[in-house]
DNA sequence: TAGATTGTTAATCGATTAACAATC
DNA sequence: TAGATTGTTAATCGATTAACAATC
């Protein structure tokens, strides 16, 4: 356990999901500002660039515990680091990727993910042509090895990029292997025990929103 | 009171974004039911499988104008088709993909997208090694050809999968070429005219939610 | 000090959930 | 008919936005 330094035992408010999704946007913007040598930035200044409400930015940032200076704003570097710590982006959270198809490969080659907390240390598949090869620097192993390896390496984050037809059964195998959090990039609604964290990123959901808004705007509906 | 039959001239309610994102989940589930030969399905039956609230399902489905039968439910095939029509998934909406890197290639090879309304008819890049080759059946062209081709083929949907550093400028070029709706798979917040539809699908946003929930649950927070 | 910005509390807005009447 | 389910309206919940006091 360790020494518990935080006095306010609970109630550091759990950030809402919309807030969590905006935090990486701030990080990217702050990196940009850092590269330009900016020292401080205010919420209204960020608001005008990012087209968010400035009050919302202040509130979003407050969940990290950062302190700003009235009339000045926030220290750019400190703010970026504080958000990164809050989200766990400063750690290299080791993850397994299951399903080394095109989308899986895209994630394997997406090394920027490491700056955002995720390090994929192995991929798994059932395709004999891929097994025991490497993609980039990442080994692709037979899925049967998932359980033993997850236990040995204490990996408990999994990325699911299989075909839809095997998404549910694969997810169950991941859970059985000790995976506690699954980033689900299939459009399938997984049925898993409640204590497993599942984050869905469905392409179809986003296509649905895009097309509907597009068609509505074409028909001249209010927005 | 007198007979006030619904005069709903307008107000076919614009579905909320959460509703739009759930509709593809229903489609996938209905396809599954169809493959099993089911004729009818009720909202409570879907609710128990999908772990949604049954009232919410009824409300979601109502935006499409479908009519269900009390005590019976909805005709499975009719319901699926009605949702598909509502979202525009029955049309092959032609789209251009800009940025033929790994993620772009993943989408190019993801032919299931066609069943969900998106048909990518050409990809664009600046890499000479890729230009004038094909990926799958899709030609990869120099980005300079985007404008002329978008006009000639009347394509107004674009998929943005470029590196972050050129996301904004590329998006502006797409808009100049007549693209009206952009599916933005970069984590960059684009600044574009208000009449342009932008749908963000940021991997980082989802990683942020996943990691934070995961770490919170590890620390035994309330959930 | 004056004024811009933070930080917090209150009001508003919108989505979810509950209640209930209609209906097959 | 009886009862389950649809469809709609009302209540609740949570996130956004506004108001305002604190502060540098």
XYZ file of C-alpha atoms (C1' of nucleotides) in Angstrom:
494
model
C 0.000 0.000 0.000
C 2.312 2.791 1.024
C 2.119 6.166 2.586
C -1.004 8.029 1.971
C -0.154 11.622 1.566
C -3.387 12.958 0.230
C -5.447 14.403 3.036
C -8.694 14.830 1.207
C -9.367 11.113 1.388
C -12.055 10.835 -1.210
C -13.992 13.308 -3.317
C -11.287 14.296 -5.706
C -14.072 14.411 -8.151
C -14.100 11.618 -10.593
C -13.903 13.398 -13.911
C -16.800 12.851 -16.277
C -16.227 10.964 -19.477
C -16.618 14.073 -21.655
C -13.971 15.771 -19.537
C -11.604 12.807 -19.856
C -12.005 12.892 -23.613
C -11.143 16.563 -23.787
C -7.984 16.297 -21.687
C -5.858 14.813 -24.498
C -6.930 17.713 -26.702
C -5.435 20.065 -24.146
C -2.235 18.038 -24.046
C -1.788 18.318 -27.801
C -2.475 22.024 -27.716
C -0.052 22.533 -24.839
C 2.657 20.619 -26.688
C 2.134 23.010 -29.557
C 2.421 25.984 -27.236
C 5.559 24.552 -25.664
C 7.164 24.169 -29.060
C 6.515 27.866 -29.586
C 8.143 28.665 -26.281
C 5.041 29.867 -24.485
C 5.340 29.994 -20.694
C 1.796 30.605 -19.599
C -1.624 30.143 -21.103
C -5.037 31.175 -19.828
C -8.278 29.301 -20.188
C -9.831 32.024 -22.376
C -6.789 31.893 -24.666
C -7.129 28.133 -25.059
C -10.852 28.523 -25.500
C -10.505 30.778 -28.514
C -8.198 28.313 -30.248
C -9.976 25.104 -29.321
C -13.465 26.563 -29.609
C -14.486 25.307 -26.194
C -16.171 27.319 -23.490
C -13.530 28.880 -21.238
C -15.464 28.002 -18.096
C -15.509 24.421 -19.210
C -11.759 24.439 -19.667
C -11.220 25.805 -16.169
C -13.470 23.124 -14.782
C -11.866 20.368 -16.821
C -8.393 21.351 -15.696
C -9.423 21.581 -12.065
C -9.973 17.824 -11.884
C -6.220 17.342 -12.182
C -5.596 19.499 -9.127
C -3.553 22.065 -11.079
C -3.468 25.595 -9.683
C -3.576 28.556 -12.019
C -2.784 32.151 -11.331
C -5.559 34.703 -11.724
C -4.846 37.113 -14.549
C -1.985 34.944 -15.804
C -3.278 31.464 -16.360
C -1.433 28.181 -16.106
C 2.202 27.269 -16.559
C 2.182 25.485 -19.890
C 4.655 22.740 -19.103
C 3.370 22.147 -15.607
C -0.159 21.935 -16.924
C 0.745 19.425 -19.607
C 2.635 17.271 -17.154
C -0.130 17.439 -14.588
C -2.735 16.294 -17.116
C -0.433 13.517 -18.292
C 0.085 12.319 -14.741
C -3.612 12.513 -14.040
C -4.430 10.342 -17.048
C -1.512 7.988 -16.496
C 0.104 9.032 -19.773
C 3.491 9.469 -18.130
C 3.612 5.767 -17.346
C 4.140 3.207 -20.073
C 1.144 1.065 -19.382
C 1.941 -2.218 -21.029
C -0.766 -3.706 -23.184
C -1.436 -6.728 -25.366
C -3.089 -6.401 -28.731
C -5.299 -9.253 -29.845
C -6.091 -9.523 -33.533
C -3.194 -8.509 -35.772
C -5.265 -7.559 -38.810
C -5.065 -4.223 -40.568
C -6.481 -2.186 -37.737
C -4.304 -3.997 -35.238
C -1.272 -3.348 -37.400
C -2.192 0.302 -37.628
C -2.145 0.521 -33.849
C 1.103 -1.432 -33.667
C 2.744 1.098 -35.945
C 1.201 4.036 -34.140
C 4.112 4.712 -31.846
C 2.671 8.012 -30.711
C 0.452 5.921 -28.469
C 3.447 5.575 -26.184
C 3.341 9.271 -25.451
C -0.245 8.701 -24.425
C 0.399 5.955 -21.954
C 0.018 2.783 -23.968
C 2.897 0.508 -24.857
C 1.941 -2.562 -26.823
C 4.478 -5.217 -25.932
C 3.008 -8.170 -27.805
C 0.312 -9.001 -30.320
C -1.694 -12.197 -30.634
C -3.436 -13.868 -33.534
C -4.403 -17.280 -34.855
C -3.063 -16.815 -38.380
C -0.095 -19.179 -38.762
C 1.467 -16.861 -41.336
C 1.718 -14.099 -38.761
C 2.594 -16.120 -35.681
C 6.179 -15.886 -34.495
C 6.896 -13.017 -36.832
C 7.378 -9.443 -35.740
C 5.458 -6.389 -36.750
C 7.668 -3.392 -36.249
C 9.403 -4.434 -33.065
C 6.389 -6.201 -31.667
C 6.224 -9.987 -31.667
C 3.061 -11.678 -32.898
C 2.309 -14.795 -30.907
C -0.283 -17.526 -30.940
C -3.262 -16.563 -28.881
C -2.814 -19.671 -26.766
C 0.170 -17.984 -25.183
C -1.879 -15.038 -24.018
C -2.788 -16.453 -20.624
C 0.682 -17.509 -19.520
C 2.288 -14.331 -20.785
C -0.261 -11.994 -19.275
C 0.340 -13.589 -15.929
C 4.110 -13.603 -16.173
C 4.401 -10.042 -17.439
C 1.545 -8.785 -15.305
C -0.150 -7.184 -18.256
C -3.736 -6.284 -17.580
C -4.656 -4.019 -20.475
C -5.857 -5.554 -23.735
C -6.679 -4.075 -27.111
C -9.295 -5.975 -29.063
C -9.034 -5.746 -32.859
C -10.348 -9.114 -33.977
C -13.047 -9.843 -36.547
C -16.523 -9.235 -35.127
C -17.368 -12.921 -35.175
C -14.791 -13.826 -32.543
C -14.830 -10.594 -30.528
C -16.935 -11.926 -27.648
C -15.090 -15.222 -27.251
C -11.718 -13.514 -27.532
C -12.677 -10.953 -24.930
C -13.677 -13.778 -22.601
C -10.306 -15.415 -23.133
C -8.608 -12.119 -22.338
C -10.534 -11.821 -19.097
C -9.643 -15.373 -18.194
C -6.006 -14.435 -18.737
C -6.219 -11.706 -16.166
C -6.852 -8.733 -18.446
C -8.768 -6.109 -16.451
C -9.270 -3.357 -19.015
C -10.186 -3.831 -22.661
C -10.053 -1.245 -25.404
C -12.668 -2.639 -27.749
C -12.260 -1.511 -31.334
C -14.852 -3.914 -32.659
C -18.453 -2.731 -32.945
C -19.649 -5.665 -30.841
C -21.225 -4.990 -27.456
C -19.225 -7.253 -25.166
C -20.813 -9.095 -22.271
C -18.213 -9.342 -19.541
C -18.106 -9.291 -15.730
C -18.837 -5.891 -14.204
C -15.377 -5.412 -12.788
C -13.819 -5.403 -16.262
C -13.315 -1.951 -17.749
C -14.390 -1.798 -21.383
C -13.865 1.212 -23.588
C -15.676 1.005 -26.911
C -14.323 2.759 -29.983
C -16.721 1.777 -32.719
C -16.084 3.061 -36.214
C -19.713 2.406 -37.088
C -20.989 4.629 -34.299
C -18.956 7.496 -35.651
C -19.976 6.813 -39.225
C -23.600 6.883 -38.125
C -23.232 10.312 -36.561
C -21.301 11.659 -39.526
C -23.725 10.455 -42.169
C -26.837 11.505 -40.311
C -25.547 14.986 -39.620
C -24.385 15.267 -43.194
C -27.705 14.213 -44.684
C -29.627 16.390 -42.264
C -27.576 19.438 -43.177
C -28.027 18.720 -46.866
C -31.755 18.648 -46.437
C -31.440 22.051 -44.833
C -32.515 20.986 -41.416
C -31.875 23.366 -38.607
C -28.340 22.183 -38.139
C -60.700 18.563 -24.625
C -61.191 18.450 -28.328
C -59.544 16.107 -30.675
C -56.027 17.266 -31.023
C -54.429 14.758 -33.274
C -50.798 15.225 -33.622
C -50.129 17.810 -36.282
C -46.428 17.121 -36.309
C -45.560 19.145 -39.376
C -41.952 19.343 -38.471
C -40.313 18.135 -35.275
C -39.481 14.638 -36.319
C -37.021 14.827 -33.556
C -33.444 15.135 -34.503
C -31.895 12.155 -32.787
C -29.320 12.923 -30.138
C -25.727 11.920 -30.705
C -25.843 9.154 -28.078
C -28.892 7.732 -29.842
C -27.160 7.845 -33.222
C -24.208 5.976 -31.772
C -26.412 3.229 -30.401
C -28.308 2.641 -33.632
C -25.483 0.667 -35.310
C -25.367 -1.581 -32.256
C -28.994 -2.429 -32.886
C -28.270 -3.129 -36.546
C -25.543 -5.628 -35.668
C -27.765 -7.334 -33.139
C -30.657 -7.488 -35.594
C -28.403 -9.024 -38.237
C -27.517 -11.686 -35.705
C -31.197 -12.306 -34.975
C -31.984 -12.498 -38.677
C -29.286 -15.104 -39.173
C -31.027 -17.146 -36.497
C -34.329 -16.787 -38.298
C -36.056 -14.620 -35.715
C -39.145 -12.794 -36.974
C -39.907 -10.424 -34.158
C -37.992 -8.918 -31.293
C -39.174 -6.762 -28.405
C -37.312 -3.907 -26.760
C -37.040 -5.756 -23.436
C -35.571 -8.775 -25.236
C -32.943 -6.603 -26.898
C -32.331 -4.823 -23.620
C -31.384 -8.000 -21.813
C -28.847 -8.916 -24.476
C -27.387 -5.471 -25.087
C -27.597 -4.371 -21.467
C -29.371 -1.164 -22.329
C -32.492 0.181 -20.664
C -35.535 -1.084 -22.544
C -37.219 2.319 -22.415
C -34.184 3.812 -24.001
C -34.330 1.298 -26.820
C -37.973 2.099 -27.498
C -37.136 5.768 -27.585
C -34.087 5.284 -29.765
C -36.028 3.239 -32.290
C -38.882 5.720 -32.399
C -36.675 8.332 -34.073
C -36.645 6.183 -37.191
C -40.450 6.224 -37.403
C -40.730 2.439 -37.062
C -43.963 1.120 -35.608
C -43.895 -1.807 -33.220
C -46.729 -4.015 -32.087
C -47.570 -4.015 -28.395
C -46.903 -7.391 -26.826
C -45.011 -8.557 -29.904
C -42.299 -6.088 -30.617
C -40.743 -5.146 -33.936
C -40.331 -7.048 -37.163
C -36.631 -7.832 -37.173
C -35.913 -7.300 -40.848
C -38.126 -4.261 -41.164
C -36.509 -2.731 -38.117
C -33.007 -3.295 -39.422
C -33.861 -1.840 -42.797
C -35.609 1.130 -41.256
C -32.600 1.982 -39.108
C -30.300 1.558 -42.086
C -32.419 3.887 -44.168
C -32.611 6.390 -41.356
C -28.826 6.494 -41.024
C -28.228 6.397 -44.764
C -26.494 3.022 -44.518
C -28.499 1.634 -47.429
C -26.896 4.143 -49.761
C -23.286 3.807 -50.804
C -22.125 7.234 -49.788
C -18.952 7.774 -51.742
C -16.009 9.076 -49.795
C -12.387 10.056 -50.289
C -9.727 9.022 -47.849
C -6.832 11.404 -47.348
C -3.668 10.013 -45.802
C -2.898 6.457 -46.890
C -0.808 5.490 -43.889
C -1.468 2.463 -41.724
C -4.734 3.681 -40.294
C -5.907 4.796 -43.713
C -4.982 1.411 -45.140
C -6.868 -0.284 -42.342
C -9.995 1.630 -43.335
C -9.390 0.913 -47.034
C -9.331 -2.795 -46.296
C -12.320 -2.598 -43.992
C -14.928 -3.476 -46.563
C -17.609 -3.918 -43.960
C -17.845 -0.143 -43.996
C -19.827 -0.484 -47.205
C -22.607 -2.166 -45.303
C -22.598 0.888 -43.093
C -22.967 3.429 -45.791
C -19.409 4.413 -46.652
C -17.723 3.502 -49.912
C -14.197 4.794 -50.260
C -13.626 5.315 -53.972
C -10.172 6.885 -53.880
C -7.348 7.605 -51.487
C -4.896 10.505 -51.556
C -1.399 10.935 -50.262
C 1.833 12.773 -50.983
C 4.146 9.762 -50.788
C 5.467 9.138 -54.307
C 5.885 5.454 -53.528
C 2.187 5.110 -52.961
C 0.858 7.439 -55.630
C -0.684 5.798 -58.672
C -0.689 2.426 -56.996
C -3.761 0.653 -55.746
C -4.553 -0.496 -52.278
C -7.029 -3.318 -52.535
C -9.150 -2.016 -55.373
C -8.778 1.590 -54.369
C -6.477 3.889 -56.302
C -4.070 6.102 -54.378
C -3.648 9.463 -56.066
C -1.636 12.585 -55.503
C -3.447 14.949 -53.224
C -3.308 17.649 -55.889
C -5.960 15.734 -57.768
C -8.380 15.900 -54.874
C -10.086 19.119 -55.914
C -10.784 18.249 -59.529
C -11.891 14.730 -58.710
C -14.156 15.738 -55.846
C -15.920 18.126 -58.165
C -16.211 15.724 -61.066
C -17.413 12.790 -58.984
C -19.463 14.952 -56.659
C -17.875 13.437 -53.604
C -18.474 15.440 -50.450
C -17.442 13.080 -47.682
C -13.807 12.917 -46.640
C -11.917 10.709 -44.215
C -8.898 12.332 -42.625
C -6.086 9.963 -41.621
C -3.003 12.103 -42.119
C -0.188 12.732 -39.649
C -1.207 15.255 -36.995
C 1.171 17.889 -38.312
C -0.708 18.303 -41.588
C -4.225 17.555 -40.363
C -5.403 21.164 -40.275
C -3.980 22.189 -43.635
C -5.225 19.009 -45.284
C -8.687 19.531 -43.876
C -8.698 23.047 -45.292
C -7.726 21.676 -48.692
C -10.561 19.176 -48.452
C -13.041 21.925 -47.702
C -11.726 23.953 -50.622
C -12.349 20.924 -52.814
C -15.997 20.858 -51.876
C -15.917 18.261 -49.112
C -18.814 18.967 -46.748
C -18.385 16.283 -44.109
C -15.109 15.117 -42.603
C -14.527 12.028 -40.497
C -11.498 13.140 -38.531
C -9.412 10.269 -37.219
C -6.585 12.508 -36.112
C -6.597 13.834 -32.549
C -6.323 17.412 -33.819
C -9.176 19.813 -33.177
C -9.882 21.182 -36.640
C -10.849 24.785 -37.219
C -13.182 24.866 -40.184
C -16.223 26.844 -41.323
C -19.370 26.157 -39.339
C -21.233 24.575 -42.197
C -18.722 21.734 -42.435
C -19.686 18.596 -40.520
C -16.780 17.164 -38.548
C -16.934 13.888 -36.687
C -13.958 13.288 -34.416
C -12.776 9.777 -33.648
C -9.720 10.269 -31.522
C -7.838 7.253 -30.322
C -6.270 9.346 -27.572
C -9.635 10.354 -26.162
C -10.561 6.722 -25.783
C -7.198 5.776 -24.340
C -7.638 8.529 -21.768
C -10.984 7.169 -20.634
C -9.710 3.603 -20.567
C -6.580 4.329 -18.564
C -8.265 6.611 -16.063
C -11.078 4.175 -15.378
C -8.589 1.353 -15.130
C -6.354 3.147 -12.655
C -9.312 4.373 -10.648
C -10.708 0.861 -10.340
C -7.305 -0.479 -9.323
C -7.140 2.014 -6.520
C -10.483 0.678 -5.403
C -12.386 3.851 -6.073
C -16.106 3.606 -6.003
C -16.229 2.994 -9.747
C -5.523 49.840 -7.236
C -7.984 48.064 -11.435
C -8.919 44.418 -14.136
C -8.461 39.941 -16.018
C -8.711 35.319 -14.772
C -9.277 31.533 -11.518
C -12.265 28.721 -8.864
C -16.686 27.614 -7.083
C -21.563 27.666 -6.636
C -26.032 28.225 -9.007
C -28.935 27.926 -13.183
C -29.794 25.861 -17.383
C -29.934 22.491 -20.677
C -30.276 17.922 -22.469
C -30.244 12.913 -21.977
C -31.739 9.068 -19.304
C -35.010 6.839 -16.587
C -39.526 6.353 -14.599
C -44.504 6.467 -14.892
C -48.474 5.456 -17.195
C -51.896 5.347 -20.752
C -52.869 3.059 -25.234
C -53.118 -1.198 -27.687
C -52.600 -5.537 -29.707
C -60.217 -10.503 -21.497
C -55.543 -10.209 -19.296
C -51.104 -8.968 -19.729
C -46.973 -7.688 -21.983
C -45.132 -4.163 -24.699
C -45.314 0.141 -27.260
C -45.312 5.047 -27.213
C -45.449 9.334 -24.858
C -45.194 12.481 -21.095
C -43.079 13.582 -16.575
C -39.240 13.213 -13.252
C -34.582 12.605 -12.499
C -29.925 12.870 -13.264
C -25.705 14.743 -14.981
C -23.085 17.883 -17.874
C -22.679 22.479 -19.594
C -23.057 27.231 -19.027
C -23.709 31.347 -16.327
C -22.910 34.116 -12.258
C -19.954 35.850 -9.035
C -16.663 36.058 -5.387
C -11.628 35.496 -4.579
C -7.092 36.779 -5.996
C -2.976 37.891 -8.199
